[in-house]
Short mmCIF file of C-alpha atoms and ligand atoms in Angstrom, two decimals:
data_model
loop_
_atom_site.label_atom_id
_atom_site.label_comp_id
_atom_site.label_asym_id
_atom_site.label_seq_id
_atom_site.Cartn_x
_atom_site.Cartn_y
_atom_site.Cartn_z
CA MET A 144 -8.47 -15.49 -38.28
CA LYS A 145 -10.45 -18.46 -39.95
CA GLY A 146 -9.45 -20.48 -36.43
CA TRP A 147 -12.76 -20.14 -34.83
CA LEU A 148 -14.10 -22.11 -38.25
CA VAL A 149 -11.83 -25.19 -37.36
CA ARG A 150 -14.51 -28.04 -36.14
CA GLY A 151 -14.03 -28.12 -32.62
CA SER A 152 -12.22 -25.59 -32.49
CA LEU A 153 -12.08 -23.46 -28.61
CA ARG A 154 -13.93 -20.12 -30.41
CA ARG A 155 -16.47 -22.45 -31.99
CA ARG A 156 -17.20 -23.83 -28.92
CA LEU A 157 -17.27 -20.51 -27.32
CA LEU A 158 -19.68 -19.12 -29.90
CA CYS A 159 -21.95 -21.99 -29.97
CA ALA A 160 -21.89 -22.46 -25.69
CA HIS A 161 -22.66 -18.91 -25.76
CA LEU A 162 -25.38 -19.15 -28.70
CA VAL A 163 -27.21 -22.08 -26.60
CA THR A 164 -27.15 -19.53 -23.54
CA ILE A 165 -28.89 -17.26 -25.81
CA ALA A 166 -31.14 -19.05 -27.24
CA ALA A 167 -32.47 -21.13 -24.25
CA GLY A 168 -32.55 -17.57 -22.54
CA ALA A 169 -35.03 -15.96 -25.20
CA ILE A 170 -37.09 -19.34 -25.18
CA THR A 171 -37.85 -18.90 -21.65
CA LEU A 172 -38.56 -15.02 -22.25
CA LEU A 173 -40.81 -15.95 -25.10
CA GLY A 174 -42.88 -19.57 -22.83
CA THR A 175 -43.22 -16.62 -20.32
CA THR A 176 -44.56 -13.87 -21.97
CA LEU A 177 -47.09 -15.73 -23.57
CA LEU A 178 -48.46 -17.61 -20.26
CA PHE A 179 -48.58 -13.85 -18.51
CA ALA A 180 -49.48 -11.83 -21.54
CA PRO A 181 -53.08 -11.92 -20.99
CA SER A 182 -53.35 -11.96 -17.25
CA LEU A 183 -50.82 -9.38 -18.00
CA HIS A 184 -53.12 -7.50 -19.83
CA ASP A 185 -56.45 -8.15 -17.41
CA ARG A 186 -54.51 -6.20 -14.57
CA LEU A 187 -54.14 -3.52 -17.40
CA MET A 188 -57.89 -3.31 -18.45
CA ILE A 189 -59.19 -3.17 -14.87
CA ALA A 190 -56.63 -0.87 -13.78
CA TRP A 191 -58.35 1.21 -16.23
CA LEU A 192 -61.59 0.69 -16.23
CA GLY A 193 -61.95 -0.16 -12.12
CA PRO A 194 -62.18 -3.64 -11.07
CA HIS A 195 -66.03 -4.48 -11.81
CA TRP A 196 -66.49 -3.36 -15.43
CA SER A 197 -66.94 -6.69 -16.81
CA MET A 198 -70.48 -6.76 -14.70
CA THR A 199 -71.42 -3.54 -16.23
CA ALA A 200 -69.73 -4.29 -19.59
CA ASP A 201 -72.46 -5.17 -22.71
CA ALA A 202 -71.40 -8.50 -25.15
CA GLY A 203 -70.03 -6.32 -27.34
CA MET A 204 -67.06 -4.79 -24.68
CA VAL A 205 -66.74 -8.44 -23.47
CA GLU A 206 -65.28 -9.58 -27.40
CA MET A 207 -62.96 -6.11 -27.77
CA GLU A 208 -61.25 -7.11 -25.13
CA ARG A 209 -61.23 -10.57 -26.04
CA ALA A 210 -59.91 -9.12 -29.29
CA THR A 211 -57.22 -6.46 -27.66
CA ASN A 212 -55.70 -9.71 -24.89
CA ALA A 213 -55.10 -11.38 -28.52
CA ILE A 214 -53.63 -8.48 -30.49
CA PHE A 215 -51.63 -7.19 -26.97
CA THR A 216 -50.33 -11.21 -26.71
CA LEU A 217 -49.12 -11.45 -30.14
CA ALA A 218 -47.68 -7.47 -30.34
CA MET A 219 -45.62 -8.37 -26.65
CA ALA A 220 -43.94 -11.99 -28.55
CA GLN A 221 -43.65 -10.26 -31.19
CA ALA A 222 -41.40 -7.30 -29.98
CA LEU A 223 -39.60 -9.93 -28.03
CA ALA A 224 -38.80 -11.76 -31.09
CA ILE A 225 -37.44 -8.89 -32.71
CA SER A 226 -35.81 -8.15 -29.67
CA SER A 227 -34.31 -11.73 -29.45
CA SER A 228 -33.20 -11.34 -32.95
CA VAL A 229 -31.04 -8.40 -32.25
CA ALA A 230 -29.72 -8.93 -28.94
CA ILE A 231 -28.55 -12.85 -30.73
CA LEU A 232 -26.45 -10.45 -33.45
CA VAL A 233 -25.33 -8.37 -31.30
CA ALA A 234 -24.21 -11.30 -28.41
CA VAL A 235 -22.34 -13.05 -31.58
CA MET A 236 -20.52 -9.74 -31.99
CA VAL A 237 -19.57 -9.84 -28.48
CA SER A 238 -19.04 -13.00 -28.52
CA LEU A 239 -16.39 -13.44 -31.13
CA ALA A 240 -14.83 -11.07 -29.53
CA ALA A 241 -14.72 -12.46 -26.07
CA SER A 242 -13.70 -15.57 -27.52
CA ARG A 243 -10.90 -14.16 -29.96
CA GLN A 244 -9.54 -12.59 -26.65
CA ILE A 245 -9.31 -16.17 -24.99
CA ALA A 246 -8.62 -17.78 -27.97
CA GLN A 247 -5.55 -15.85 -29.30
CA PRO A 248 -3.20 -15.71 -26.36
CA LEU A 249 -4.02 -19.85 -26.33
CA GLU A 250 -3.31 -19.38 -30.45
CA ARG A 251 0.15 -18.15 -29.73
CA LEU A 252 0.99 -19.86 -26.73
CA LEU A 253 0.07 -23.02 -29.16
CA VAL A 254 2.31 -21.82 -31.41
CA ALA A 255 5.33 -21.30 -29.44
CA ALA A 256 4.60 -23.88 -27.82
CA GLN A 257 5.36 -26.29 -31.03
CA ARG A 258 8.54 -24.17 -32.25
CA ILE A 259 9.79 -25.19 -28.38
CA ALA A 260 9.27 -29.09 -29.79
CA ALA A 261 10.75 -28.29 -32.60
CA GLY A 262 14.61 -27.61 -31.26
CA HIS A 263 13.49 -23.40 -30.61
CA TYR A 264 14.75 -22.86 -27.44
CA ARG A 265 14.18 -19.60 -27.37
CA GLU A 266 10.94 -18.89 -28.48
CA ARG A 267 8.94 -17.37 -25.58
CA ALA A 268 5.19 -17.06 -25.31
CA PRO A 269 3.37 -13.49 -25.17
CA VAL A 270 2.22 -12.50 -21.81
CA GLN A 271 -1.24 -11.53 -22.46
CA GLY A 272 -5.22 -12.33 -21.59
CA ASP A 273 -6.98 -12.17 -18.93
CA TYR A 274 -5.61 -13.02 -15.59
CA GLU A 275 -4.85 -17.11 -15.89
CA LEU A 276 -3.95 -16.62 -19.61
CA ALA A 277 -1.64 -13.99 -18.60
CA ARG A 278 -0.05 -16.33 -15.75
CA LEU A 279 -0.41 -19.13 -17.91
CA ALA A 280 2.24 -17.61 -20.86
CA ALA A 281 4.31 -16.78 -18.09
CA GLN A 282 4.67 -20.15 -16.39
CA PHE A 283 4.84 -21.85 -19.80
CA ASN A 284 7.97 -18.65 -20.76
CA THR A 285 9.31 -19.96 -16.93
CA MET A 286 9.12 -23.37 -17.97
CA ALA A 287 10.32 -22.37 -21.93
CA ALA A 288 13.37 -20.99 -20.09
CA ALA A 289 13.94 -23.70 -18.01
CA LEU A 290 14.48 -25.97 -21.30
CA GLU A 291 16.69 -23.44 -23.12
CA ASN A 292 19.03 -23.98 -19.74
CA ALA A 293 19.13 -27.23 -19.47
CA GLU A 294 19.66 -27.70 -23.52
CA GLN A 295 22.30 -25.20 -23.35
CA ARG A 296 24.18 -27.26 -20.28
CA ARG A 297 23.60 -30.62 -22.73
CA VAL A 298 25.54 -28.65 -25.10
CA ALA A 299 27.67 -27.24 -22.72
CA LEU A 300 28.60 -30.49 -21.57
CA ILE A 301 29.05 -32.15 -24.60
CA GLY A 302 31.80 -29.49 -24.99
CA ASP A 303 32.92 -29.68 -21.78
CA VAL A 304 33.56 -33.56 -22.37
CA ALA A 305 35.33 -33.68 -25.38
CA HIS A 306 37.22 -31.04 -24.34
CA GLU A 307 38.22 -32.81 -20.87
CA LEU A 308 39.35 -36.29 -22.82
CA ARG A 309 41.36 -34.39 -25.83
CA THR A 310 43.90 -34.04 -23.52
CA PRO A 311 45.09 -36.93 -21.90
CA LEU A 312 44.40 -38.88 -25.15
CA ALA A 313 46.56 -36.57 -27.48
CA THR A 314 49.05 -37.22 -24.31
CA ILE A 315 49.02 -40.42 -24.37
CA ALA A 316 48.73 -40.69 -28.96
CA GLY A 317 51.82 -38.37 -28.17
CA TYR A 318 53.69 -41.13 -26.24
CA VAL A 319 52.49 -44.52 -28.04
CA GLU A 320 53.84 -42.40 -31.48
CA GLY A 321 56.87 -41.33 -30.13
CA MET A 322 57.23 -44.79 -28.79
CA LEU A 323 56.65 -46.39 -32.07
CA ASP A 324 58.96 -43.45 -34.04
CA ALA A 325 61.60 -44.47 -31.53
CA VAL A 326 61.96 -41.29 -30.21
CA VAL A 327 60.81 -41.91 -26.84
CA GLU A 328 61.76 -45.07 -24.81
CA PRO A 329 59.25 -47.78 -23.49
CA ASP A 330 60.67 -47.33 -20.88
CA GLU A 331 59.04 -48.16 -16.96
CA GLY A 332 59.19 -44.41 -16.77
CA THR A 333 56.58 -43.50 -20.07
CA TRP A 334 54.45 -46.33 -19.44
CA ALA A 335 54.09 -44.81 -15.70
CA LEU A 336 52.77 -41.35 -17.66
CA VAL A 337 50.80 -43.24 -20.09
CA LEU A 338 49.35 -45.30 -17.48
CA ASP A 339 48.75 -41.95 -15.62
CA GLU A 340 46.92 -40.32 -18.11
CA VAL A 341 44.94 -43.67 -17.96
CA ASN A 342 43.74 -43.37 -14.85
CA ARG A 343 42.60 -39.57 -15.03
CA LEU A 344 39.94 -40.37 -18.19
CA ARG A 345 39.69 -43.83 -16.08
CA ARG A 346 38.61 -40.83 -13.00
CA LEU A 347 37.15 -38.65 -15.79
CA ALA A 348 34.34 -41.68 -16.49
CA GLY A 349 33.95 -42.22 -13.02
CA ASP A 350 33.05 -39.16 -11.98
CA LEU A 351 30.78 -38.52 -15.27
CA GLN A 352 28.86 -41.32 -14.21
CA GLU A 353 28.08 -40.22 -10.77
CA LEU A 354 26.87 -36.94 -11.58
CA SER A 355 24.37 -38.31 -13.56
CA ARG A 356 23.59 -40.92 -11.43
CA VAL A 357 22.88 -37.96 -8.57
CA GLU A 358 21.42 -35.45 -11.02
CA ALA A 359 19.17 -37.88 -12.46
CA GLY A 360 18.02 -38.73 -9.02
CA GLN A 361 19.03 -41.88 -9.01
CA VAL A 362 20.88 -42.15 -5.66
CA ALA A 363 19.08 -43.73 -3.04
CA LEU A 364 19.50 -42.78 -0.10
CA ASN A 365 19.64 -45.21 3.09
CA THR A 366 19.15 -42.15 5.87
CA THR A 367 19.74 -42.91 9.53
CA ALA A 368 20.10 -40.83 12.30
CA VAL A 369 24.05 -40.10 12.16
CA ALA A 370 27.03 -38.77 15.04
CA PRO A 371 28.67 -35.73 13.20
CA ALA A 372 31.47 -36.61 15.67
CA ALA A 373 31.35 -40.09 13.71
CA LEU A 374 31.87 -39.14 10.63
CA CYS A 375 34.63 -36.97 11.02
CA ALA A 376 36.45 -39.17 12.47
CA ALA A 377 35.71 -41.70 10.24
CA ALA A 378 37.08 -39.03 7.17
CA LEU A 379 40.19 -38.43 9.70
CA ALA A 380 40.84 -42.23 9.48
CA ARG A 381 41.03 -42.32 5.52
CA LEU A 382 42.51 -39.16 4.90
CA GLU A 383 45.25 -38.53 8.35
CA PRO A 384 48.08 -40.63 5.96
CA GLN A 385 47.88 -38.24 3.21
CA PHE A 386 47.70 -35.23 5.23
CA ALA A 387 50.86 -36.52 7.20
CA GLU A 388 52.43 -37.21 3.98
CA LYS A 389 52.47 -33.70 2.59
CA GLY A 390 53.34 -31.87 6.17
CA VAL A 391 49.84 -30.77 6.36
CA MET A 392 47.97 -30.87 10.02
CA LEU A 393 44.12 -32.01 10.24
CA ARG A 394 42.46 -31.08 12.94
CA ILE A 395 38.73 -31.94 13.95
CA HIS A 396 36.41 -29.04 15.98
CA VAL A 397 32.81 -31.33 17.08
CA ALA A 398 31.10 -31.14 20.03
CA PRO A 399 30.87 -34.91 21.38
CA ASP A 400 27.07 -34.23 22.26
CA LEU A 401 25.92 -32.40 18.77
CA PRO A 402 22.41 -34.21 18.37
CA PRO A 403 22.37 -37.07 14.94
CA VAL A 404 22.15 -35.34 11.71
CA SER A 405 18.62 -37.32 8.95
CA ALA A 406 21.72 -38.64 6.63
CA ASP A 407 22.98 -41.34 4.69
CA PRO A 408 26.71 -41.98 6.03
CA ASP A 409 28.72 -42.94 2.64
CA ARG A 410 27.10 -39.76 1.09
CA VAL A 411 28.11 -37.60 3.76
CA LEU A 412 31.54 -39.17 3.69
CA GLN A 413 31.91 -38.81 0.64
CA VAL A 414 31.26 -34.99 0.86
CA LEU A 415 33.57 -34.92 3.91
CA ILE A 416 36.34 -37.07 1.91
CA ASN A 417 36.01 -34.73 -1.43
CA LEU A 418 36.13 -31.14 0.91
CA LEU A 419 39.20 -32.18 2.46
CA GLY A 420 40.87 -34.19 -0.22
CA ASN A 421 40.93 -30.24 -2.15
CA ALA A 422 41.70 -28.08 0.79
CA LEU A 423 44.80 -30.55 1.25
CA ARG A 424 45.46 -29.93 -2.53
CA TYR A 425 44.87 -26.49 -2.45
CA THR A 426 47.15 -26.16 1.15
CA PRO A 427 50.73 -26.19 0.65
CA ALA A 428 52.60 -27.98 3.67
CA GLY A 429 52.67 -26.31 6.68
CA GLY A 430 48.84 -25.14 6.63
CA GLU A 431 46.73 -26.73 8.59
CA VAL A 432 42.62 -27.49 7.94
CA VAL A 433 40.24 -27.93 10.50
CA VAL A 434 36.42 -29.70 10.54
CA GLN A 435 34.34 -28.04 12.55
CA ALA A 436 30.16 -29.30 13.20
CA VAL A 437 28.30 -26.68 15.22
CA LYS A 438 24.58 -27.00 15.80
CA ALA A 439 22.89 -24.17 13.73
CA GLY A 440 18.97 -23.96 14.07
CA ASP A 441 17.22 -27.28 12.78
CA THR A 442 20.74 -28.46 11.10
CA VAL A 443 24.35 -29.16 11.58
CA GLN A 444 26.33 -26.85 9.83
CA TRP A 445 29.65 -28.40 9.21
CA ALA A 446 32.87 -26.20 8.29
CA VAL A 447 35.81 -27.63 6.76
CA ARG A 448 38.39 -24.67 6.94
CA ASP A 449 41.79 -24.45 4.82
CA THR A 450 44.92 -22.11 5.10
CA GLY A 451 45.55 -22.41 1.59
CA ILE A 452 45.77 -20.47 -1.80
CA GLY A 453 42.38 -18.97 -1.34
CA ILE A 454 39.67 -17.96 -4.25
CA ALA A 455 38.93 -14.80 -5.52
CA ALA A 456 35.97 -13.55 -5.04
CA GLU A 457 34.86 -13.53 -9.35
CA HIS A 458 35.34 -17.53 -8.91
CA LEU A 459 33.25 -17.98 -5.69
CA PRO A 460 29.72 -17.84 -7.60
CA HIS A 461 31.10 -20.91 -9.75
CA LEU A 462 32.94 -23.16 -8.42
CA PHE A 463 29.97 -25.84 -7.63
CA GLU A 464 29.57 -25.65 -11.53
CA ARG A 465 30.31 -28.72 -13.67
CA PHE A 466 33.97 -28.23 -14.90
CA TYR A 467 34.79 -25.33 -13.30
CA ARG A 468 38.70 -24.89 -12.30
CA VAL A 469 39.83 -21.64 -11.03
CA ASP A 470 42.96 -22.44 -12.74
CA LYS A 471 42.96 -24.61 -15.61
CA ALA A 472 45.92 -25.64 -16.83
CA ARG A 473 47.14 -26.49 -13.16
CA THR A 474 44.49 -27.99 -11.81
CA ARG A 475 44.50 -31.14 -14.70
CA ALA A 476 47.48 -31.47 -14.22
CA THR A 477 47.08 -32.02 -10.44
CA GLY A 478 44.21 -34.57 -11.81
CA GLY A 479 40.43 -32.10 -10.70
CA ALA A 480 37.91 -32.15 -13.83
CA GLY A 481 36.13 -29.85 -11.62
CA ILE A 482 33.20 -32.50 -11.21
CA GLY A 483 33.95 -33.24 -7.31
CA LEU A 484 32.55 -30.15 -5.95
CA THR A 485 29.23 -30.31 -8.45
CA ILE A 486 28.70 -33.72 -6.97
CA CYS A 487 29.31 -32.22 -3.08
CA LYS A 488 26.65 -30.11 -4.20
CA ALA A 489 24.23 -32.49 -5.33
CA LEU A 490 24.27 -34.51 -3.02
CA VAL A 491 23.89 -32.41 0.20
CA GLU A 492 20.66 -30.71 -1.72
CA LEU A 493 19.35 -34.68 -2.14
CA HIS A 494 19.68 -34.92 1.80
CA GLY A 495 18.22 -31.50 2.29
CA GLY A 496 21.10 -29.02 3.01
CA GLN A 497 22.99 -27.11 1.40
CA ILE A 498 26.82 -26.25 0.25
CA TRP A 499 28.35 -22.99 -0.07
CA VAL A 500 32.04 -21.67 0.13
CA GLU A 501 33.39 -18.41 1.62
CA SER A 502 37.89 -16.90 0.88
CA ALA A 503 38.73 -14.00 2.08
CA GLY A 504 40.99 -14.29 -1.32
CA LEU A 505 43.88 -15.06 -2.93
CA GLY A 506 46.58 -16.41 -0.29
CA GLN A 507 43.71 -15.95 2.53
CA GLY A 508 42.91 -19.57 2.83
CA ALA A 509 38.85 -20.87 2.10
CA THR A 510 36.32 -22.43 4.14
CA PHE A 511 33.58 -24.57 2.59
CA PHE A 512 29.94 -24.76 4.66
CA PHE A 513 27.53 -27.51 4.37
CA THR A 514 24.42 -28.67 6.50
CA LEU A 515 22.58 -31.42 7.30
CA PRO A 516 18.91 -31.33 8.78
CA LEU A 517 18.88 -32.98 12.12
CA PHE A 518 17.41 -36.70 12.71
CA HIS A 519 14.49 -35.52 14.90
CA HIS A 520 13.00 -33.37 11.84
CA TYR A 521 12.70 -36.71 9.71
CA GLU A 522 10.94 -38.82 12.76
P1 ADP B 801 38.46 -30.43 -8.79
O1 ADP B 801 38.27 -31.77 -8.61
O2 ADP B 801 39.19 -29.82 -10.02
O3 ADP B 801 39.35 -29.95 -7.48
P2 ADP B 801 36.06 -29.38 -7.89
O4 ADP B 801 34.67 -29.47 -8.28
O5 ADP B 801 36.37 -30.11 -6.58
O6 ADP B 801 37.00 -30.04 -9.05
O7 ADP B 801 37.02 -28.30 -7.18
C1 ADP B 801 36.53 -26.69 -8.66
C2 ADP B 801 37.74 -26.22 -8.19
O8 ADP B 801 37.66 -25.11 -7.18
C3 ADP B 801 38.87 -26.47 -9.04
O9 ADP B 801 39.38 -26.84 -9.76
C4 ADP B 801 40.05 -25.77 -7.43
O10 ADP B 801 40.18 -24.32 -8.20
C5 ADP B 801 38.51 -24.44 -6.72
N1 ADP B 801 39.36 -24.97 -5.15
C6 ADP B 801 38.25 -26.48 -4.87
N2 ADP B 801 38.67 -26.52 -3.25
C7 ADP B 801 39.45 -25.78 -2.85
C8 ADP B 801 40.21 -25.04 -2.04
N3 ADP B 801 40.23 -25.69 -0.72
N4 ADP B 801 40.97 -23.72 -2.21
C9 ADP B 801 41.33 -23.49 -3.34
N5 ADP B 801 40.84 -23.40 -4.25
C10 ADP B 801 39.71 -24.69 -4.54
#
């Protein structure tokens, strides 16, 4: 309630602005009245006594006209002074209510902002007041929700990273302690197992660094015109030996005359290799992986289709989230930390494309799609 008294506060300034407006109006009215009242009185006299009354009037009559003129002007001025005072009083009350209407939602917004700044991310501002103020509060709440979400993700990330570090570190500690206590043989096999865990930690550190760089927008794209067929050929050349070794067929279906896309070839290759690596990992020997690229509107759409273990419907919406793994125990053993697809998503979106996954269910294989804009759209 005492907010409006605060020096320089919005309510105080609104009140002052209203008062100045009313005072200016009252002074103008008074000035205009004093200026026009005598002639108005004369016109009234003419209307009452006729246009030639002054010619027939005696000295007493003229004197009386002067006196009534002065009285009329004074009465007008007094009436105006009284009505102006009443108007100012009413205006102060109306102005107080109106400034309260404006200032109260803003004060609530201020309190909410202060609480959020102090770390209370659940705080929201009441959506009240006039149209703009209500919109401001709604927008503020959207921003607060985004902040809360970012904070939750930050906390979750720290928890996830700690969790990911704990398992390999515990394994390494187990082997080293076993060797110190002479329970485990310090032979080549043991050291190879230790090295495996160290490499997993190294991979995790590298993935996390890459993810933070991509998500922070620190990855500069060297965008050029890239032929989809050339990209697929490069991915094929990299991964063919691994597919052959596991006994999984890898096929590419790309029309040679497909228009070029606007992309950083290294980054798109990274996405393709990641998707193909996953397809290989989750497809048993004897299976097949097909890479397809077709024109779809203003984009080229890639599809990496496998005949592997498939993905149950409940996991599909979460697959691109950080550290999300369908079968945590199994995939940890095979090396994935659940960051690969998150990086792919960030990279594709950085190019202005989209990425998504479809699967008919467990045992039905999976298809990962992503799009990249055609080159001419950027020319
Ligand atoms: P990871 O490094 O653990 O593979 P990703 O982010 O690449 O992490 O993948 C997240 C999860 O998505 C994997 O743990 C796996 O459960 C699932 N997944 C990814 N690709 C496939 C696929 N082709 N078939 C079945 N499941 C897959």
